[in-house]
Coordinates of C-alpha atoms in Angstrom, one line a residue:
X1 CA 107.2 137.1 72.9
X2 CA 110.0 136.6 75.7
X3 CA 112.6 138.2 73.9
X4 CA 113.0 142.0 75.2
X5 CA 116.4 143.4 73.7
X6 CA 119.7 141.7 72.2
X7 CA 123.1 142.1 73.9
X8 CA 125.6 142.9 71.7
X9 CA 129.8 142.4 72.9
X10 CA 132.5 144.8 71.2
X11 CA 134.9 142.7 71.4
X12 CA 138.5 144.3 70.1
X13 CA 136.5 147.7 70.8
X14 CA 137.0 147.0 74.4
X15 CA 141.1 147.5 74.2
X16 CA 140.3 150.9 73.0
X17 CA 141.5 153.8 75.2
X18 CA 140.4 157.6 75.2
X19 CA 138.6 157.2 71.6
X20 CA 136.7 154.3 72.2
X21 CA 133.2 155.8 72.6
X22 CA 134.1 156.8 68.7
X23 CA 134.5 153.1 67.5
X24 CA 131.4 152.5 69.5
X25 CA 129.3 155.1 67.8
X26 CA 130.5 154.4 64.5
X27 CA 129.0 150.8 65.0
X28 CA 125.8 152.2 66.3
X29 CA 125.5 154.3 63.2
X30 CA 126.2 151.3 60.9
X31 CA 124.0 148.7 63.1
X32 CA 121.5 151.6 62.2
X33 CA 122.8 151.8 58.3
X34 CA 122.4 147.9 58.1
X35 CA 118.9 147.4 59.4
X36 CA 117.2 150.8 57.9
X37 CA 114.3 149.1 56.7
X38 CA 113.9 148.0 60.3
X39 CA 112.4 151.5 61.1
X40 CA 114.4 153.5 63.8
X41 CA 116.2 151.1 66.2
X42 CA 115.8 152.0 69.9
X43 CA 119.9 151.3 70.4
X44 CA 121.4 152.1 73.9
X45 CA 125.0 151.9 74.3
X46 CA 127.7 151.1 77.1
X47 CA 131.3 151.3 77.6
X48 CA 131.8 147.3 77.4
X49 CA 128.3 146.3 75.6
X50 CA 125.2 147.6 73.7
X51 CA 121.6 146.3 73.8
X52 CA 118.6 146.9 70.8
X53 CA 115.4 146.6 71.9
X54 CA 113.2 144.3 70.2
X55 CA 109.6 144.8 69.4
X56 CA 108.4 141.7 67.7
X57 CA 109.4 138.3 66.6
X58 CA 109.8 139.6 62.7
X59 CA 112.5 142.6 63.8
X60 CA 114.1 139.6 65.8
X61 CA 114.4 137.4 63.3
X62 CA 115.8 139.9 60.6
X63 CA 118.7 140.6 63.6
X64 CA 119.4 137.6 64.2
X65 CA 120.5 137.2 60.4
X66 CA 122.0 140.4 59.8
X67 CA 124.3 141.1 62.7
X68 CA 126.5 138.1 62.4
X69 CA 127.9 139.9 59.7
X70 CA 128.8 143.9 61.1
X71 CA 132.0 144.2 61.4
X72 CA 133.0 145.5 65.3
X73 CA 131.0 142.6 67.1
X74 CA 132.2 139.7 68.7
X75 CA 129.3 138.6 69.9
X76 CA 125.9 138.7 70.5
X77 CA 123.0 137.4 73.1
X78 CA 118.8 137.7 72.7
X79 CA 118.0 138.5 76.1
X80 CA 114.4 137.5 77.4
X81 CA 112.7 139.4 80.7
X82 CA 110.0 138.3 83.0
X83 CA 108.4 140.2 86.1
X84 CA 110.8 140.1 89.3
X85 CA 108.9 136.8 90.7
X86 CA 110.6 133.5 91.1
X87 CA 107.9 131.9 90.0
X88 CA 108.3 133.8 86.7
X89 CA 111.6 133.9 86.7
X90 CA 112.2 129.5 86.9
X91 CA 109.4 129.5 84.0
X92 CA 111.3 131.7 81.8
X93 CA 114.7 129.5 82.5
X94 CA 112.8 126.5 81.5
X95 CA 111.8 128.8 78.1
X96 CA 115.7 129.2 77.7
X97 CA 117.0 126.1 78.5
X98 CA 114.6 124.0 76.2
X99 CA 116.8 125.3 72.8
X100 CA 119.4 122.7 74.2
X101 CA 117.7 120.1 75.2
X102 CA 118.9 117.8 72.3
X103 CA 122.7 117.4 73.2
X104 CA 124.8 116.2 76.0
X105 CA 126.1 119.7 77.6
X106 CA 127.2 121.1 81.0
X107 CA 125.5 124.1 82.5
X108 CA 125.9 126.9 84.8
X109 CA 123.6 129.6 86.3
X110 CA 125.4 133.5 87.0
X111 CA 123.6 135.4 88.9
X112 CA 123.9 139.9 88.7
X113 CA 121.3 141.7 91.1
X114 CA 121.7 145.0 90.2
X115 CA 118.0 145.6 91.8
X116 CA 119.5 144.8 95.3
X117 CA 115.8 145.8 96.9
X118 CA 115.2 142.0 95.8
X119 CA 114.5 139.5 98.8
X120 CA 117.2 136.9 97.3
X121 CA 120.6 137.9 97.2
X122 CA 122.7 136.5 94.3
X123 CA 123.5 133.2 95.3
X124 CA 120.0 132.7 96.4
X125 CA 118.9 132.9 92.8
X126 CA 121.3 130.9 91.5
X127 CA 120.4 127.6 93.8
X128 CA 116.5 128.2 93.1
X129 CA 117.2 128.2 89.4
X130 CA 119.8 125.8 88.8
X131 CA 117.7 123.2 91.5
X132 CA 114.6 123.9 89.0
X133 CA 116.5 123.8 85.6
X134 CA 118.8 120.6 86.5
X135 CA 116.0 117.8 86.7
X136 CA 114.0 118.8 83.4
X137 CA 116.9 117.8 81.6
X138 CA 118.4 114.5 81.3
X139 CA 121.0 116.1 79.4
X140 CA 122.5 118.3 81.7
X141 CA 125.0 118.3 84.3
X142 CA 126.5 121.1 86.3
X143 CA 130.1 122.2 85.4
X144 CA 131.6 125.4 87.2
X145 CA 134.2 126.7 85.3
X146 CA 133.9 126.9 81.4
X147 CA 130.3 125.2 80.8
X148 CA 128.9 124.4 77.4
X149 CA 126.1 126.6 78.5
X150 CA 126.1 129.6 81.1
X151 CA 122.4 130.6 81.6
X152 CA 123.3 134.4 82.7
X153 CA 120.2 136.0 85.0
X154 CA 120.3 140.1 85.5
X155 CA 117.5 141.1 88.2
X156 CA 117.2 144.6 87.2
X157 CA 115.2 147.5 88.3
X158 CA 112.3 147.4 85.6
X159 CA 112.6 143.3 85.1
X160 CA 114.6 140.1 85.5
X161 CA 116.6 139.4 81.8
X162 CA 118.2 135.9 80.7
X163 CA 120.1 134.9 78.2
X164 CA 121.7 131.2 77.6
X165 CA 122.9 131.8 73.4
X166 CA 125.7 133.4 72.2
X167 CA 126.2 134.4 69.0
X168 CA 129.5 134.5 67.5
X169 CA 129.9 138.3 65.2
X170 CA 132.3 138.9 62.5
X171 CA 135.3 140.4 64.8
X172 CA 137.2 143.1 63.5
X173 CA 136.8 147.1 63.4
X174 CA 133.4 149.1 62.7
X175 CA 133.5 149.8 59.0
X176 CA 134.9 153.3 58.6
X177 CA 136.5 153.8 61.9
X178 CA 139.5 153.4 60.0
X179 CA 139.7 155.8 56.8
X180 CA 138.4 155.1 53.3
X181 CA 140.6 153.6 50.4
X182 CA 140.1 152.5 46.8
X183 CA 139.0 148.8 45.4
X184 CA 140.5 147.8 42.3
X185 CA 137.9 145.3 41.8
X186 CA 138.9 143.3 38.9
X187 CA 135.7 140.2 38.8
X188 CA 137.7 137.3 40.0
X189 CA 138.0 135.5 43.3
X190 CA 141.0 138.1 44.9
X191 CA 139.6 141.0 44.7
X192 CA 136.5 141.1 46.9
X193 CA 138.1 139.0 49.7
X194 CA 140.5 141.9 49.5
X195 CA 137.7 144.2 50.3
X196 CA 135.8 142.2 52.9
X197 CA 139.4 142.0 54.6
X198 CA 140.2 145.8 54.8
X199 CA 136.4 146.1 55.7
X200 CA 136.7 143.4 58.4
X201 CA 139.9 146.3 59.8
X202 CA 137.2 149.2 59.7
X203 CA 138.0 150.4 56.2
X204 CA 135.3 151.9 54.5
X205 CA 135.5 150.9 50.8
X206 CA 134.9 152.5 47.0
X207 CA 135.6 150.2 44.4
X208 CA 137.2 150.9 40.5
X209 CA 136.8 148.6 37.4
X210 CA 138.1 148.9 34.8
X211 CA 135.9 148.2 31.3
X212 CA 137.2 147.5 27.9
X213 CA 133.8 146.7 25.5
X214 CA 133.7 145.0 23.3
X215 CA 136.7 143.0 24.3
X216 CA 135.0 142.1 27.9
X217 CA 131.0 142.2 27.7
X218 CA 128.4 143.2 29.8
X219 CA 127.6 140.2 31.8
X220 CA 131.5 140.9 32.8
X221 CA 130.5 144.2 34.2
X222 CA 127.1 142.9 35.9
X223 CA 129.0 140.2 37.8
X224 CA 130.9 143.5 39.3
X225 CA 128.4 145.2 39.7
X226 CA 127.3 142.0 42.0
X227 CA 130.1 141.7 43.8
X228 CA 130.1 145.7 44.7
X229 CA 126.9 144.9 46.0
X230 CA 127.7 141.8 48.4
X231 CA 130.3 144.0 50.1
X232 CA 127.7 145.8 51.2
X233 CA 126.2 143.4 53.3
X234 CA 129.0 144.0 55.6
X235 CA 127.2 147.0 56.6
X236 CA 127.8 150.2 54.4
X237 CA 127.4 151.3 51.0
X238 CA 130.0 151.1 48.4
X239 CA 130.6 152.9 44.9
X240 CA 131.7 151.5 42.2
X241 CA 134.1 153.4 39.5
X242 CA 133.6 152.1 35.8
X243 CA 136.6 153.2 34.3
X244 CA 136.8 152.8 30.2
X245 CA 139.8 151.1 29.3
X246 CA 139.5 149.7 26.0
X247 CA 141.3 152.8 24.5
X248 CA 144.6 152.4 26.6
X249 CA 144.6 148.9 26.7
X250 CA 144.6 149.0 23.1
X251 CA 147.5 151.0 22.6
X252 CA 149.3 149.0 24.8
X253 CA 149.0 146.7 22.6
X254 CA 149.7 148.4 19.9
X255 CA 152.8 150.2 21.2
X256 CA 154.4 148.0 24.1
X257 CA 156.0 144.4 23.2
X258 CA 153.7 141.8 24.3
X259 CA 156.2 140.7 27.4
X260 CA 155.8 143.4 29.2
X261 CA 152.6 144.8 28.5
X262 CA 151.1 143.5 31.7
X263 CA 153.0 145.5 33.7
X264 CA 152.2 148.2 31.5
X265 CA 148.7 147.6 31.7
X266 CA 149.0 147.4 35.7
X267 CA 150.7 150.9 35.7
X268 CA 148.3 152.4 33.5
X269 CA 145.0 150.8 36.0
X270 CA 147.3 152.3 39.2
X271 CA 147.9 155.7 37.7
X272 CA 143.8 155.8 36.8
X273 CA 143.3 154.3 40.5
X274 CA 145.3 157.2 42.0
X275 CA 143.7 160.1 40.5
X276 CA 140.1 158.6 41.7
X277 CA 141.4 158.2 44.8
X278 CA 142.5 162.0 45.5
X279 CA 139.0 162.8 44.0
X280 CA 136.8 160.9 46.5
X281 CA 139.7 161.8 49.3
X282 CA 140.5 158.0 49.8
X283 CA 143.5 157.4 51.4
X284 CA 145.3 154.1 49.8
X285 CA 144.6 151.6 47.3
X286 CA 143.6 148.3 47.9
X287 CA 144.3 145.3 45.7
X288 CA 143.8 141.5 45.3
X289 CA 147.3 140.5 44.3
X290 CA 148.9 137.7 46.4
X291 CA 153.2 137.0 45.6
X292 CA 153.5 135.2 43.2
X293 CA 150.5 134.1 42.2
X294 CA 150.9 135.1 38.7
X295 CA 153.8 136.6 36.6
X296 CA 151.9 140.5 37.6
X297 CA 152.5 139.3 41.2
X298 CA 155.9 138.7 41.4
X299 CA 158.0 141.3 43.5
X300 CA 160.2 142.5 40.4
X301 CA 156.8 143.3 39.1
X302 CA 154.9 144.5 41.6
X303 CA 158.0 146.9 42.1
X304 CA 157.7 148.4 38.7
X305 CA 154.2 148.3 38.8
X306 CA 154.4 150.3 42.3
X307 CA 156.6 152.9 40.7
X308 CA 154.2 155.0 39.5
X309 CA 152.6 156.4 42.7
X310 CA 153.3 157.2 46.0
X311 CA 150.1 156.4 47.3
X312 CA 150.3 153.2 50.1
X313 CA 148.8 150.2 47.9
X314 CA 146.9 147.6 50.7
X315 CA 147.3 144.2 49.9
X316 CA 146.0 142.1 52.7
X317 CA 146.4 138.4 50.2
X318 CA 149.9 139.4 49.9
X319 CA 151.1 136.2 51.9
X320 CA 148.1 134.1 51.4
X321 CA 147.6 130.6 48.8
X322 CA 144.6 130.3 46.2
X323 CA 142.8 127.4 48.8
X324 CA 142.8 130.4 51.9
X325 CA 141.2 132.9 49.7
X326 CA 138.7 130.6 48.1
X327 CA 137.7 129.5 51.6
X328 CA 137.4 133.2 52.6
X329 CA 135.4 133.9 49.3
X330 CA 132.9 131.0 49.7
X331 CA 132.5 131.9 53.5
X332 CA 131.7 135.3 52.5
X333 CA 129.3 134.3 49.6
X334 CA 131.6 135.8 46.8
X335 CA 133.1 132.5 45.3
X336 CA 129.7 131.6 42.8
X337 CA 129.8 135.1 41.2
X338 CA 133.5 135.0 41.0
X339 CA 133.6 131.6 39.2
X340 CA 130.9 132.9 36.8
X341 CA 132.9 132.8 33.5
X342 CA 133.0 136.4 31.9
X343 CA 136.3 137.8 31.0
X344 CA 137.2 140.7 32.5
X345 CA 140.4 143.2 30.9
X346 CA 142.8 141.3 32.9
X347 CA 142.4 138.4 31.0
X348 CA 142.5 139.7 27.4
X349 CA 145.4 140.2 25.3
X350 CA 147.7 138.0 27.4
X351 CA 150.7 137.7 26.3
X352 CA 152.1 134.0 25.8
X353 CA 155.2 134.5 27.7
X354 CA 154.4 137.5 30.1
X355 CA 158.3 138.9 31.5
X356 CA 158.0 137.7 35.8
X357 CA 161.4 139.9 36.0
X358 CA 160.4 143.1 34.3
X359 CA 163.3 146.1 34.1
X360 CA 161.4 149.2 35.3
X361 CA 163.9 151.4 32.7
X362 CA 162.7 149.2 30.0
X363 CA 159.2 149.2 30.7
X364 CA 159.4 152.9 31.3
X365 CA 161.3 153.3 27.8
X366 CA 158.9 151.3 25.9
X367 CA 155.9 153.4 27.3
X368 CA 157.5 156.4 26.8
X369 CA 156.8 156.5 22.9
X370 CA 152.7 156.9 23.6
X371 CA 151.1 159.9 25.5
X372 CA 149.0 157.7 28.1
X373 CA 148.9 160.9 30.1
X374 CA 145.9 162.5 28.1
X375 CA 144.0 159.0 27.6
X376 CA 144.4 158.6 31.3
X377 CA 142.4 161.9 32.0
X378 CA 139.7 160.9 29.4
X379 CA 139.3 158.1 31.6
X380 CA 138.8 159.3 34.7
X381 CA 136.6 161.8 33.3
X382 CA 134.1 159.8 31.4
X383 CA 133.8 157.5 34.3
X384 CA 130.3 155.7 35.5
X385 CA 129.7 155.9 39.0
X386 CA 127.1 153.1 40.8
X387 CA 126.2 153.2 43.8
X388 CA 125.5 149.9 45.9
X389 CA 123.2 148.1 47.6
X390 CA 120.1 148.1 45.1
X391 CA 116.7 148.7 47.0
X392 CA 115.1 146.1 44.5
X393 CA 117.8 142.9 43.9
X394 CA 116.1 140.4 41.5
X395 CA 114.8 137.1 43.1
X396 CA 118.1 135.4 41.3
X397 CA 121.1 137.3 41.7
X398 CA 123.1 135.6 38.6
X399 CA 120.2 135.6 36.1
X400 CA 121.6 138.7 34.3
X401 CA 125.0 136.2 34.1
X402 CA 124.0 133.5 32.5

């Protein structure tokens, strides 16, 4: 095998000032997190890049699929090594340069001797190679600045390492580098995009759902449960909060007039949301609402719905259309499980004509006829907790759904 070690680029880490070697361990532990059934990676870090070694074609391969999706790279690069011979050294180039050989592109050779005990200086290297590489290919032609390709060689002190590829990484912040907040995590589309987004800004994530049996079933809560787990790809774990809501979604049905008992509803899920979050010491809330999107999401309502905490509620859709965050949720693999058609308590007792204006003195007035207060703590108390990924996913992930 010619692959020795992949070279991985921070990207946005690199801005960092006096805490940066923080960001950069917090991606070394989740690299680690992500690929634990990898065995102990041998990961060596640097101020501007990090390297894994590799030790087989399998542990590659599994890499190669997994780290496109960490969030705190930008990029990454296998890097092959040979002896310090030129002989070697225009053999492994040839190695490289064959995974382009089917399109018309423009090359360069860089050249880093950091092993400057080596008979050819930098320039040196560069002719030999690039005079070897340029007439195998029929395809290739020499372009200085900005080349499809740059063939980067680094004669070190141990061996010679190449790389041509380069991977493009997910961007973004190391997954818990900034804080932890809370998930309301309703089933649809929003809601996980929502996550992936605050993940993507190094947000470590729990997630809440709220459950009302026998009015939503349990294939509602399995597709959750799915969902929870997908975030986790993004490399860390997540729990999920089942919260039982039939109870309180019941008497606001019961109690509040059908126009406003969304926003009821909403305020009841937020004041439930905010006492999980000071348990697990999470910091904000974070929700899939977007303006306007529905009569919940207007700004009259999302003010009265806001008035019941003083915790900062996230809501990175805020500004964005349905067709942006369905692209986002099929990009992210979230979209099929989304679609999947269970209703969750969002989505029962509707109201025909739902108030998009709510008064927060009414809505307060009607609720204040009901003690939600005690229900609320029953809640939170009888809780399920689940925690995410599953060592043992079934060969179909939506069989449970349909």
């Amino acid at each position: 095998m010619i692959w020795k070690e992949i070279l991985i680029r921070y990207g946005e880490l690199s801005t960092k000032g006096r805490n940066k070697m923080d960001f950069i361990r917090r991606l070394r532990e989740n690299i680690r997190h992500a690929f634990a059934d990898l065995g102990q990676l041998h990961i060596r870090t640097e101020r501007d890049r990090m390297f894994i070694a590799i030790s087989d074609q399998a542990q590659m391969n599994v890499l190669l699929e997994g780290l496109p999706k960490i969030f705190g790279i930008q990029s990454f690069s296998p890097v092959a090594a040979c002896e310090k011979d030129m002989d070697a050294m225009k053999a492994l180039a040839i190695t490289i340069m064959d995974t382009f050989k089917e399109e018309q592109l423009t090359f360069k050779v860089e050249v880093k001797r950091t092993d400057k005990s080596f008979p050819l200086d930098s320039h040196a290297i560069q002719r030999e190679i690039g005079s070897h590489v340029l007439p195998q290919y029929q395809n290739l032609s020499v372009k200085v600045k900005k080349p499809d390709v740059e063939l980067r060689v680094e004669v070190r002190h141990d061996a010679t390492y190449m790389m041509a590829q380069v991977i493009s990484g997910a961007g973004g912040m190391p997954v818990g580098s900034n804080g932890k907040s809370l998930l309301m995590l309703s089933g649809g589309i929003d809601s996980p995009v929502a996550g992936y987004l605050m993940m993507k800004r190094g947000v470590r994530l729990e997630a809440i759902h709220f459950f009302s049996p026998p009015y939503t079933s349990q294939n509602s809560l399995e597709k959750v449960k799915v969902l929870a787990n997908e975030l986790t790809k993004f490399g860390a774990n997540v729990r999920l909060h089942v919260i039982p809501f039939t109870e309180i979604q019941v008497l606001i049905k019961d109690k509040v007039p059908s126009n406003v008992s969304m926003t009821t509803t909403r305020r009841m899920m937020l004041k439930i949301a905010d006492q999980v979050r000071e348990d697990i010491g999470a910091l904000a809330i974070v929700t899939g609402e977007s303006l306007g999107q529905v009569a919940s999401q207007t700004l009259e309502s999302l003010t009265a719905i806001n008035a019941v905490t003083n915790t900062p509620i996230l809501r990175p859709l805020i500004a964005s259309d349905k067709l942006e965050i369905i692209d986002i949720a099929k990009n992210i693999g979230t979209y099929e499980t989304s679609i999947q058609p269970f209703e969750d308590c969002c989505t029962i007792f509707t109201p025909a004509s739902p108030k998009t204006k709510p008064k927060l003195e009414k809505v307060e007035h009607y609720e204040s006829f009901s003690d939600f207060d005690e229900l609320i703590e029953r809640a939170v108390k009888n809780r399920e907790v689940h925690i995410f990924p599953k060592k043992e996913q079934p060969a179909d992930k939506f069989a449970d759904l349909l």
